[in-house]
Amino acid sequence: MKRTLAILTANPLSLLGLVLVFVVVFSAVFADFIAPFPEHAGAVVDFANFNQPPQWPYIFGTDLVGRDLFTRVIYAYRISLILGIVVLAIAVPIGVSIGLVAGYLGGRTEYVLMRLTDVFLSVPPLVLAMSIMGVLKPTLANGMLAVTVMWWPWYTRLVYNITRGEKEEGYVLAAEVIGASRLHIIFREILPNCVPAIVTKMTLDMGFVILIASSLSFLGLGVQPPTPDLGSMVADGAKYLPDSWWLTIFPGLAILVAVFGFNLIGDALRDILGAEQ
Amino acid sequence: MNPLARLLAKRLATSLIVLIGVSMLIFAIARIIPGDPARIALGPNATQEQIANLRADLHLDDNIAVQYGYFIADVARGDLGISLYTNRPVTADIALYLPATLELVLVAGILMVGIGLPLGIWSARWRGRAADNVIRLISLLGVSAPSFVWAVILMLLFAFYLPLFPIAGRISDSYAIAPVTGFLLVDTLIHGDVRAFGNAAWHIILPAFALSLSGIGQAARLTRANMVETYDKPYIEMAQSYGFSARRIANRYAFRPSLIPSLTIIGLDFAAMLGNAFLVEAIFAWPGLSRYGVAVILRKDLNAIVGTVLIISATFLLVNIIVDLLIALLNPRIRYSQRPA
């Protein structure tokens, strides 16, 4: 862990990644103290200052009802991060378990589980999430559900491929010979060898979950107003291009910064941990 | 049977199983819908009797397995039902909107392969140098933003500030092109109207580029990663000691083995683009499936939702079969196994 951190800070690109992610996480956690107008995260109007270009004290400008965009971006980060953490916390254990079981047991179990995974992978991710959101009420919890449903199969595939390779290794055979239970072999012997790949993918995915969630809300199928959300801010602002460019550019760049940061760290982790794609 | 045909048969069979699975999944999602679709379709002034009639017409009172049976029998006959939103057959609606989306995705796919692979090859050839670092940074940026953010940035830069490209639409209103295939780039050529073709091409560049940016980044990153690994192989060293040019080594010896994993990821990215097209279409007012798809989702139009997702998934499976066949064609182990020793 210490060594990993040392390598991460030595490389300028991964250092940049750490800084970006730190800024995003820090501003999300301490939004109440950093945001210049915390009340603007909700349904507030200030028509005296509506649609202002970036200027002090509104460094990102104001939206069409006079709310500070910088404040709203910071609070939107908070929602995005919560969503990312919850989605991964549910999708990863499910996906990993299915991948381990399918890869180790093989046979009919493998066939059924992997075809099931194929079904989920055969619908373009965004379309699957959209159709789920279509039948559910657009709330934050349902948004998390929709993204989770589309996310677990990727972990199943990743872990399945590793497991199939690992189960021929000597240490698995040794465990089988001394009569270890299947559960023991799957979760205590094989799983630890999948961890580097899983951790790497989770870091990259933190960014991609934020990206997909913003796409859903961009289409009006995600978090609903007045909750601040990067995707819906871009969608609302796009109607006022090019004059009120700040309405779209700042939330858009905010997505880019967060996803880019997680990607930089994920890339570096992949090199360090030697994880498989 | 030769190995390619066997592979194709096997892939088609698996795809059919998967497609049936997709239809069950989508059908299940569509039926857990809260609220009565018949009541939504008929509006607030409908009588109990009208609702009951429509429910009977739509088989909504049967159990879900029976409903699925009716549905799949209709699908087998090419009937996806009537859209409760447009009051027209879903297949007609999709046939109207799908070509514009497919055209956009196909052009974006060409850009992805045409720009992404060369960037990756370059990057690997100059690995560790400045050019490599610049390309890696650009590819990572490409994958780090959703396509609607790129669409907004490109539109602002190249349609508003530098008015090089049009802001919206598929073709200028002054051109009237009778649809044949629905693909404007093809239809204009069928009619022999080169200026209309140019106009349509001019309209598609920005949206297609915005859509392809993350795919370009993915393709470049993966190609580079695989090639850098290949560069460590002894046969590359041998080629170098023969004095082959760096360019020939990159293009012929180091690139070949990485083409197969690259193609796989391109197939997956193509699927992602079918979904992401919704985002780009919304920004550039592209008359494709996006507006229809979002409209039917918001109106809980079951037949249309199921039909749209099913068609998109089928398209995706088709693309993946093509990719698999390409891989089989390119892979000498499969290609040569048909020849008797």
mmCIF file of C-alpha atoms in Angstrom, chain B residues 188-189 191-199:
data_model
loop_
_atom_site.group_PDB
_atom_site.id
_atom_site.type_symbol
_atom_site.label_atom_id
_atom_site.label_comp_id
_atom_site.label_asym_id
_atom_site.label_seq_id
_atom_site.Cartn_x
_atom_site.Cartn_y
_atom_site.Cartn_z
ATOM 1 C CA THR B 188 -27.969 10.975 -52.393
ATOM 2 C CA LEU B 189 -25.537 8.902 -54.452
ATOM 3 C CA HIS B 191 -30.034 9.848 -57.012
ATOM 4 C CA GLY B 192 -26.694 10.953 -58.426
ATOM 5 C CA ASP B 193 -26.848 14.213 -56.489
ATOM 6 C CA VAL B 194 -23.229 14.836 -55.535
ATOM 7 C CA ARG B 195 -23.905 18.233 -53.975
ATOM 8 C CA ALA B 196 -26.556 16.749 -51.692
ATOM 9 C CA PHE B 197 -24.110 14.009 -50.757
ATOM 10 C CA GLY B 198 -21.535 16.632 -49.865
ATOM 11 C CA ASN B 199 -24.119 18.482 -47.817
#
